[in-house]
Coordinates of C-alpha atoms in Angstrom, one line a residue:
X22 CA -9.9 -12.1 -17.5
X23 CA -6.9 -13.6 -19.5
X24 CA -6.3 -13.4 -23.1
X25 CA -7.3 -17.1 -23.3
X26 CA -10.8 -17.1 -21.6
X27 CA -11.6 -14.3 -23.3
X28 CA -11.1 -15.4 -26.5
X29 CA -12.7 -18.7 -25.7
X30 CA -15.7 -16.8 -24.1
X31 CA -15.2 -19.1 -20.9
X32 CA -17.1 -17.7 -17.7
X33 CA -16.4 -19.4 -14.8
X34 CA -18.9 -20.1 -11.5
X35 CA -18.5 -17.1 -9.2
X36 CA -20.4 -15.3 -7.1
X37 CA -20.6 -11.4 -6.2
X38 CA -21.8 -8.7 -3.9
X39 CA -23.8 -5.5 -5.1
X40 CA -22.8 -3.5 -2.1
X41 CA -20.3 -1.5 -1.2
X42 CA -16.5 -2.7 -1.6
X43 CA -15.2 -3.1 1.9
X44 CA -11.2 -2.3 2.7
X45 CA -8.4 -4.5 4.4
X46 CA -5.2 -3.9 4.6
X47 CA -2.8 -6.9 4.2
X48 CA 0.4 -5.5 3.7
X49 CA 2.0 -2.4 5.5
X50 CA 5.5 -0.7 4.5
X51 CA 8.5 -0.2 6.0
X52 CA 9.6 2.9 4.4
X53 CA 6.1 4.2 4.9
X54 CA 6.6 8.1 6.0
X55 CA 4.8 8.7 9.4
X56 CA 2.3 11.5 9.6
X57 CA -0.3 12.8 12.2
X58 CA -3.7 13.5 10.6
X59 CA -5.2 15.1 14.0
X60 CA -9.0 15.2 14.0
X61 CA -10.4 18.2 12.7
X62 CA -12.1 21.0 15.3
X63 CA -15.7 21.1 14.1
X64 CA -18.0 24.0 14.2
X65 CA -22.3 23.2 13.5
X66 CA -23.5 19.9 12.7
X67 CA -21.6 17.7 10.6
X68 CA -23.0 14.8 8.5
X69 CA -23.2 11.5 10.5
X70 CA -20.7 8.2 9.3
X71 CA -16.8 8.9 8.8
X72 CA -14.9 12.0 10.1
X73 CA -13.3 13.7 7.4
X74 CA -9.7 13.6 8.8
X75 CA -10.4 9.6 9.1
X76 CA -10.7 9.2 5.4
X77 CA -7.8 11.9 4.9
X78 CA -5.9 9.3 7.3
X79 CA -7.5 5.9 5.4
X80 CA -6.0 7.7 2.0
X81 CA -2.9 8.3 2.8
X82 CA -2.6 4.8 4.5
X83 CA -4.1 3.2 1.2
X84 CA -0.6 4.7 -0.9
X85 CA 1.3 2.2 0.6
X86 CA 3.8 5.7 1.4
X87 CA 2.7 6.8 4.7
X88 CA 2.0 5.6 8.2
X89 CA -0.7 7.7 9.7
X90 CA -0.1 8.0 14.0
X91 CA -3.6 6.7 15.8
X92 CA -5.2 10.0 17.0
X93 CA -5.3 7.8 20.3
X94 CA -1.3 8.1 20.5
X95 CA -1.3 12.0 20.1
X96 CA -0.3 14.1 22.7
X97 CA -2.3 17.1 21.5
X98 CA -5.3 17.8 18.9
X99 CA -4.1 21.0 17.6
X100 CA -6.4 22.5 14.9
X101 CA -4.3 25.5 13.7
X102 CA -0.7 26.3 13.2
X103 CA -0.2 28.3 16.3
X104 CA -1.2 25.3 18.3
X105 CA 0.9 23.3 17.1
X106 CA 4.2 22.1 19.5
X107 CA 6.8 20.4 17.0
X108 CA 8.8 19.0 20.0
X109 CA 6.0 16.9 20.9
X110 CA 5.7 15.4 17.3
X111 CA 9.5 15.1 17.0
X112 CA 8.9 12.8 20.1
X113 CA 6.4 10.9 18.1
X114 CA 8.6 10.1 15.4
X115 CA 6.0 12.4 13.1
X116 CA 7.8 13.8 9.9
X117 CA 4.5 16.0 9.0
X118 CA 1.2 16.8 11.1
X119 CA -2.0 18.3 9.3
X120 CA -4.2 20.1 11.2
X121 CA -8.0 21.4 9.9
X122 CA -10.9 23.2 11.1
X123 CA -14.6 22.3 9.5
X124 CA -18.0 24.7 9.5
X125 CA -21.0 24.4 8.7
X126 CA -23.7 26.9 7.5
X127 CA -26.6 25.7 6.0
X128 CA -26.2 23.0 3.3
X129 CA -21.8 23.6 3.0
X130 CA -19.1 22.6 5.0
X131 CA -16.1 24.4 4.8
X132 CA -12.6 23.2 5.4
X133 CA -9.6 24.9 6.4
X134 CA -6.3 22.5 6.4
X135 CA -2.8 23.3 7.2
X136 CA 0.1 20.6 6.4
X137 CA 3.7 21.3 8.5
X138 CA 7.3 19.6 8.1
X139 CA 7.9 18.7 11.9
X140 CA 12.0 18.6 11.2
X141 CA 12.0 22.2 9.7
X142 CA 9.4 23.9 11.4
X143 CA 7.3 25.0 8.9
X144 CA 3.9 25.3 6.9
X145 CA 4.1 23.1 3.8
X146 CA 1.1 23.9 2.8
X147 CA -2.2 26.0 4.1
X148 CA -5.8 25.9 1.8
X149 CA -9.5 25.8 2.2
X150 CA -11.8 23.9 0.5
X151 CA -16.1 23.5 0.3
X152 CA -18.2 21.0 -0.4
X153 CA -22.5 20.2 0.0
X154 CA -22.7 18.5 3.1
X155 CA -23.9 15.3 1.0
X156 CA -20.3 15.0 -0.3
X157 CA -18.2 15.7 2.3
X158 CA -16.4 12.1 1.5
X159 CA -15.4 14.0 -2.1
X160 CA -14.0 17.3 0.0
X161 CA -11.5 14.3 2.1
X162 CA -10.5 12.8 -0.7
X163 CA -9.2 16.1 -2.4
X164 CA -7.6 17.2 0.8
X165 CA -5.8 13.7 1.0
X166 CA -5.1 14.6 -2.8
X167 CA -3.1 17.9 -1.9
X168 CA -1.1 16.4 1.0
X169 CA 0.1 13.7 -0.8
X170 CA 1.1 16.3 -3.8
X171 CA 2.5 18.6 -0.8
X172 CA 4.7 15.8 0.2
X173 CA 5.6 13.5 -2.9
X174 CA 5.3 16.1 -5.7
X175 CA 3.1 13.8 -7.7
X176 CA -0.8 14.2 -7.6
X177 CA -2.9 12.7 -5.7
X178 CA -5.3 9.8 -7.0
X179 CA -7.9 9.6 -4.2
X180 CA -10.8 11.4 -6.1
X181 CA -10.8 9.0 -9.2
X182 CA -12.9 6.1 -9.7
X183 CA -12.8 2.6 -9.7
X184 CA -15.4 0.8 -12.4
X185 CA -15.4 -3.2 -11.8
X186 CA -17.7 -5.9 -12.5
X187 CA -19.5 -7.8 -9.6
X188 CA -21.1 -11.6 -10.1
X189 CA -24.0 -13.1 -7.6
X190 CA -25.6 -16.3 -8.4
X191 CA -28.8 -17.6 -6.8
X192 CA -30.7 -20.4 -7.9
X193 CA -28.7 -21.3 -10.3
X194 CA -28.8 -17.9 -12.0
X195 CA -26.2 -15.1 -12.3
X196 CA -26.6 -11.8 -12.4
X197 CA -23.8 -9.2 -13.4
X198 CA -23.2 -5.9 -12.4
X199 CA -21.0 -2.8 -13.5
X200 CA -20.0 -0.6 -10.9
X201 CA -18.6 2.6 -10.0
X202 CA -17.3 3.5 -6.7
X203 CA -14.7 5.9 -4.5
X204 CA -11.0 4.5 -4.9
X205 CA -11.7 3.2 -1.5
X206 CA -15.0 0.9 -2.8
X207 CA -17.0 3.2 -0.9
X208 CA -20.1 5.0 -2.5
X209 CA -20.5 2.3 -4.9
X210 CA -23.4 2.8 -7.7
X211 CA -24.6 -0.1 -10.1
X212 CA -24.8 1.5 -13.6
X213 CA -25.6 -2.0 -15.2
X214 CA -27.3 -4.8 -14.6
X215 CA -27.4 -8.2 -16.8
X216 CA -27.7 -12.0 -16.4
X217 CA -25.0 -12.0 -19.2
X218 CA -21.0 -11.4 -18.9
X219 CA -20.1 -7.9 -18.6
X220 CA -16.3 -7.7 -19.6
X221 CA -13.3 -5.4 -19.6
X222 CA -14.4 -1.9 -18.5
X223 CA -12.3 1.0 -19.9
X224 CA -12.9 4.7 -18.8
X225 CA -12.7 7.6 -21.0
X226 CA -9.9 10.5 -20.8
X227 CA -12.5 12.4 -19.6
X228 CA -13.9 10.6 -17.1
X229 CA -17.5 10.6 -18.6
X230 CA -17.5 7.5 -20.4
X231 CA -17.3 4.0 -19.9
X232 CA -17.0 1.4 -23.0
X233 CA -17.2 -2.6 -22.2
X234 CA -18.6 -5.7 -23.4
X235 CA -21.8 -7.3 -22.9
X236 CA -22.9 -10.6 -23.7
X237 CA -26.4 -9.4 -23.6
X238 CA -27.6 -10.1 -27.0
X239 CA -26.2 -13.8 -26.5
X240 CA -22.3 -12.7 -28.3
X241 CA -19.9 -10.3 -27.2
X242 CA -20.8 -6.6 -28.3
X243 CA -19.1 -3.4 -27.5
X244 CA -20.8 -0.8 -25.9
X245 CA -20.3 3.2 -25.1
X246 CA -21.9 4.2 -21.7
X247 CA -22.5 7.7 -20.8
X248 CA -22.6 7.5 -16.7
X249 CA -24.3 11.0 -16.5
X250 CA -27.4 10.0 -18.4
X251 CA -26.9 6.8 -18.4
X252 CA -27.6 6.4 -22.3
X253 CA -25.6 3.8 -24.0
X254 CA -24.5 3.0 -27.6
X255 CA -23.2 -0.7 -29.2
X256 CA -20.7 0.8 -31.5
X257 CA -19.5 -3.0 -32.1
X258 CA -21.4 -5.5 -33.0
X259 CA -19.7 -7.8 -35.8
X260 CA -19.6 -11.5 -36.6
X261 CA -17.0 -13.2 -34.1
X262 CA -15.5 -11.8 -31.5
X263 CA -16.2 -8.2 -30.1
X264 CA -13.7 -7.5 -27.0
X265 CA -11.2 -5.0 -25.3
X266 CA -12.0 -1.7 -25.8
X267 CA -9.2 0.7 -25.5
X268 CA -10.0 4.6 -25.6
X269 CA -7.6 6.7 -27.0
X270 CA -5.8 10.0 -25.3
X271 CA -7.7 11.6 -27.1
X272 CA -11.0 10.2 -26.6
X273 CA -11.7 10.0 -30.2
X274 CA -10.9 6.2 -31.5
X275 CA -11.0 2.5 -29.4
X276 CA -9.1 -0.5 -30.2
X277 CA -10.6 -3.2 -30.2
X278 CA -9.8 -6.9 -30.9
X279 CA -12.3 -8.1 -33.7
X280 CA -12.2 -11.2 -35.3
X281 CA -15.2 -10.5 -38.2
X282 CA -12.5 -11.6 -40.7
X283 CA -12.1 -14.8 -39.4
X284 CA -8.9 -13.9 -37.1
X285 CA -8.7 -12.1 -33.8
X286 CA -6.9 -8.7 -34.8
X287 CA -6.4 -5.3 -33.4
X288 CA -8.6 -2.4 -34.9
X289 CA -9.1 1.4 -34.5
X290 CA -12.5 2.6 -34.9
X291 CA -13.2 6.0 -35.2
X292 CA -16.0 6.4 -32.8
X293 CA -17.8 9.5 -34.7
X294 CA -17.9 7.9 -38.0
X295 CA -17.7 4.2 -36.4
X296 CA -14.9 4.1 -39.3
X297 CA -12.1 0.7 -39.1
X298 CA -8.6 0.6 -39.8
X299 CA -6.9 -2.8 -39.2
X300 CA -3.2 -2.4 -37.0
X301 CA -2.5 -6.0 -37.0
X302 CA -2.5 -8.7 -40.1
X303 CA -1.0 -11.7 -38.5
X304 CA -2.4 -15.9 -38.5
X305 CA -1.6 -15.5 -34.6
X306 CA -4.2 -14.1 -32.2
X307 CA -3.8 -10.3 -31.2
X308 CA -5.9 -8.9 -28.8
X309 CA -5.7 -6.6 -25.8
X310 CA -4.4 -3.3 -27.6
X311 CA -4.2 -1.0 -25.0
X312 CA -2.4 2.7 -26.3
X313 CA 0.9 3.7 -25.2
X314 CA 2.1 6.8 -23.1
X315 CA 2.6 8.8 -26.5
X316 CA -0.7 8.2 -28.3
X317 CA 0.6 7.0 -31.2
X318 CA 1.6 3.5 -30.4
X319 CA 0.2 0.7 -28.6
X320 CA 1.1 -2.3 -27.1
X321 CA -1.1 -5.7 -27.3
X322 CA -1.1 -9.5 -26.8
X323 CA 0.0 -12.2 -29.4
X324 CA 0.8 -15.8 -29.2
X325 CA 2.9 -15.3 -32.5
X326 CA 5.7 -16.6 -30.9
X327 CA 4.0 -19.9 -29.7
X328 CA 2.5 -18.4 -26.5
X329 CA 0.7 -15.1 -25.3
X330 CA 3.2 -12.6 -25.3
X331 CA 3.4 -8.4 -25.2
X332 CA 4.4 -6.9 -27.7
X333 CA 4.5 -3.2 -29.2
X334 CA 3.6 -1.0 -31.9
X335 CA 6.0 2.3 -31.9
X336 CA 3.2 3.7 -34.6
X337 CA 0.1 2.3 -36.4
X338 CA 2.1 1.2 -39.0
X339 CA 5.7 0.3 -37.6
X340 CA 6.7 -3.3 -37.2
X341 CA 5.4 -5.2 -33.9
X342 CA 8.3 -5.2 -31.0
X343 CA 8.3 -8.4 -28.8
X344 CA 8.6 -6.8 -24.8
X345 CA 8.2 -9.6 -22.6
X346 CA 10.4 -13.0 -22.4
X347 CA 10.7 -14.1 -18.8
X348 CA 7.9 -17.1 -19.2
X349 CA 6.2 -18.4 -21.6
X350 CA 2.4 -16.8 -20.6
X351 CA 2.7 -12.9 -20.3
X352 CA -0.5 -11.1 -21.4
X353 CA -3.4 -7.7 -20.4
X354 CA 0.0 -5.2 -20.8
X355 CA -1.3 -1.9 -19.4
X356 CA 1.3 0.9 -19.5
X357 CA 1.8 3.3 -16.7
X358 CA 1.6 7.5 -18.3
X359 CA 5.4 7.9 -18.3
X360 CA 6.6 5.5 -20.6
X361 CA 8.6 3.8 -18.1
X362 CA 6.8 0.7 -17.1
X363 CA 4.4 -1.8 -18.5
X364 CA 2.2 -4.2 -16.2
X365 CA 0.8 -7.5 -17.0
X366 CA -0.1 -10.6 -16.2
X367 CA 3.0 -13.1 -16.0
X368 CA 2.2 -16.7 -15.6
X369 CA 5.6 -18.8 -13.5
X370 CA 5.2 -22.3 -11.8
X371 CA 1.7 -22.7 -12.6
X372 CA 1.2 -19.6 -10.7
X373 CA -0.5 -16.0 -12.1
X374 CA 1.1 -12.8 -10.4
X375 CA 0.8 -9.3 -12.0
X376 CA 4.6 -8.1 -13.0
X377 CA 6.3 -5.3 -15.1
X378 CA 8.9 -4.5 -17.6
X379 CA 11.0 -1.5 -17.4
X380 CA 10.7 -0.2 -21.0
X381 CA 14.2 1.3 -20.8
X382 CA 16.3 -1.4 -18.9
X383 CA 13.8 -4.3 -20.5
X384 CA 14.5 -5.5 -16.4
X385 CA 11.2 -7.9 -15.0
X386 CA 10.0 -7.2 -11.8
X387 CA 7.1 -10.0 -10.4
X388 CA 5.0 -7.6 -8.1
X389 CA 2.4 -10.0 -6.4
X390 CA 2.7 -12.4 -4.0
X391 CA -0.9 -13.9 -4.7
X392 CA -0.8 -16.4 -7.8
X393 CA -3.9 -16.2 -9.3
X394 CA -3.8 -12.4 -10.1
X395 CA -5.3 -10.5 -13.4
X396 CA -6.7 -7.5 -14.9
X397 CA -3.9 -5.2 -13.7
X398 CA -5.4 -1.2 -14.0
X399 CA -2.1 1.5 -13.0
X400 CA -3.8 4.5 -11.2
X401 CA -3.2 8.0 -13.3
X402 CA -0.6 9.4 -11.3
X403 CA 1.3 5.7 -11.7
X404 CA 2.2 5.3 -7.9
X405 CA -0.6 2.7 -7.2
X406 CA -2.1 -0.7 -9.0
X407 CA -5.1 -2.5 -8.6
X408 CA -5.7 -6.3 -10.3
X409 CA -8.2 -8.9 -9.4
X410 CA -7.1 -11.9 -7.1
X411 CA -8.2 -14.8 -5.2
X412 CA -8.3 -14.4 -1.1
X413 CA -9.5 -17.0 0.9
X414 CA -11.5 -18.6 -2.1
X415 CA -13.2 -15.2 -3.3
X416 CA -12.6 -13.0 -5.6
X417 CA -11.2 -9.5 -4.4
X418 CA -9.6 -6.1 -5.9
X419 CA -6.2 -6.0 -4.6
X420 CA -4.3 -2.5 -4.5
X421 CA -0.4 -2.8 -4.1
X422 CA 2.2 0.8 -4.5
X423 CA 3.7 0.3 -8.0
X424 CA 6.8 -0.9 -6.7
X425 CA 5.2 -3.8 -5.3
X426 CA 5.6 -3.0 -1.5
X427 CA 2.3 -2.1 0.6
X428 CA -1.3 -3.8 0.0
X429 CA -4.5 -3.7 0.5
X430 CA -7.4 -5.7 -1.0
X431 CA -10.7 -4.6 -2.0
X432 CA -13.4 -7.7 -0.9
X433 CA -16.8 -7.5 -1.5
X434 CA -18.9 -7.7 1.3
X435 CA -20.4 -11.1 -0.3
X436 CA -18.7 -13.0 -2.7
X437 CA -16.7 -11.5 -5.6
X438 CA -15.9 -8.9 -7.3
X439 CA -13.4 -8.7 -10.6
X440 CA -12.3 -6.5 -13.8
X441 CA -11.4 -3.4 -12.3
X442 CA -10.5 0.1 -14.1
X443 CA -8.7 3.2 -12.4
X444 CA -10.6 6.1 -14.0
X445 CA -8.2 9.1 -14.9
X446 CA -7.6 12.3 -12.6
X447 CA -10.2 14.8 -14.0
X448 CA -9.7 18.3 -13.4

């Protein structure tokens, strides 16, 4: 939701689904690297629905940075090194093949998975892994996680989270719901339901928490949500506005954007002591804070300079550093974990697309080729980005690579679906 709307508490007419997040791809790369995820040799009975090495291959096609080969195209299914006939992926075009055995005994699956470089001829990397067989979809995302490492050097992201908020009306009533599901929308669990707005879910470091905003009292309110037990705390509750919770690196403090003394302003509550410290003292509007890369700045939204702009704090107390200038309507910054980028919301010929400054070069880059785009989240490894967007008249979750290249969009299987958070890579 924009700076604007939020402030003004403006909701508009929408519907949403409460199922499971379905998956389209819309854009494919051309540098994309090809690899063969062959089908893994099973041994005992193995959980109906997908096959492990289809979600391995739906992963890896999901980073925008590889082309998976059809299993239909291969000329082999090898399941072990020693089967495996480099020649005939070299014909293929295949840079890298993984290969994998599965077993069952009793309630486990075990997975054994072996990743080679066609051109050199060798074994990348070789591992096992377990899992119940009730989550056999968690042991394919971490294998997907491992070969992308193996091959980029950068972690993989597939076992994080996605939060987002879902709308469905009927009979002229709404009903919002928070909810939690794969990276790839799939085991998707409602952790709240309302017939007020839900806003702006963050995620804490750990991956425990969720903080967001309910209107469920009739105003805005800031609420702490414990996803194991389900147990939740309104830790803001004051006069005026109540909105964009921020967690710290830390986990201990939020900002927030209050306005209880009469002017929308950045805070830092101390979540223990529920103690406030005021960051911004300005007639504008500030809001958004979102922390930087370094934990001791942040950057945040202002209209200071006649329309919503980023701008950033090097420290609590340091003077406020204007970021963007390329339009006049630039606001939700949310840095990547390096320090290198920031991504926002960048408003040009009447169009919304999600864009990013490099911090260093101060060079824009727009991103998005939609135009009604917000709520940009940057997965934690920084290689992917997910925003909200209009498709065909609905409202879908749309996940491009961080350069802008590859897509693909998140749709509800009914109506729409908005506000999304990438939860953090949890060891």
């Amino acid at each position: 939701m924009t700076w604007l709307l939020m402030l003004t508490v403006m909701i508009g007419s929408s519907t949403a689904a409460h199922a499971e997040l379905l998956i389209r791809i819309t854009e494919g790369a051309d540098s994309a690297i090809p690899v063969a995820v062959v089908p893994f040799a099973e041994s005992g009975a193995m959980p109906s629905g997908d096959k492990i090495s289809s979600i391995v291959r739906d992963d890896l096609t999901m980073s925008g940075e590889f082309k998976p080969l059809p299993p239909e195209k291969m000329l082999s299914l090898p399941s072990k090194g020693d089967e495996v006939y480099f020649r005939d992926w070299r014909l293929l075009g295949q840079r890298y093949v993984l290969v994998g055995q599965l077993t069952r005994t009793g309630d486990k699956v075990d997975a054994r998975y072996e990743l080679y470089d066609v051109n050199r001829e060798e074994r990348i990397l070789g591992a096992t892994a377990s899992s119940s067989v009730n989550s056999t979809r968690s042991l394919a995302h971490h294998i997907s996680d491992k070969v992308y490492e193996a091959i980029t050097g950068v972690p993989g992201a597939f076992s994080t989270k996605l939060a987002y908020v879902t709308l469905q009306r009927s009979g002229g009533k709404a009903l919002y719901r928070l909810q939690v599901s794969d990276v790839d929308g799939k085991r998707a669990r409602v952790r709240l339901e309302s017939d007020e707005p839900i806003l702006s879910p963050a995620w804490s470091p750990d991956g425990k928490r969720l903080a967001y905003v309910s209107f469920e009292t009739g105003k805005p309110a800031i609420y702490i949500h414990e996803l194991s037990s389900g147990n939740r705390t309104r830790i803001a509750d004051f006069r005026g506005l109540n909105s964009a919770p921020a967690w710290s690196p830390d986990g201990r403090s939020l900002l927030l954007t209050l306005s209880k003394d009469g002017n929308a302003e950045v805070y830092k509550m101390d979540i223990q002591s529920r103690s406030l410290k005021r960051l911004t003292n300005h007639w504008s509007i500030d809001t958004e804070p979102t922390w930087d890369h370094t934990g001791e700045g942040f950057f945040f939204t202002s209209d200071r300079s006649g329309g919503p702009q980023i701008y950033h704090k090097s420290s609590e107390s340091a003077e406020p550093r204007r970021i963007t200038f390329g339009s006049r309507y630039n606001a939700r910054p949310r840095p990547d974990n390096d320090g290198k980028y920031v991504y926002y919301v960048h408003q040009r010929d009447k169009a919304f697309h999600i864009a990013r400054t490099n911090l260093q070069t101060e060079e824009e880059t727009i991103l998005t080729r939609t135009e009604s785009d917000e709520s940009p989240s940057v997965s934690p490894n920084g290689r992917m980005l997910i925003y909200a967007t209009k498709q065909g008249g609905d409202s879908v979750l749309t996940v491009i690579a961080a350069d802008g290249g590859a897509a693909y969009s998140l749709p509800a299987s009914e109506g729409d679906v908005r506000e999304p958070a990438w939860s953090p890579i949890v060891n």
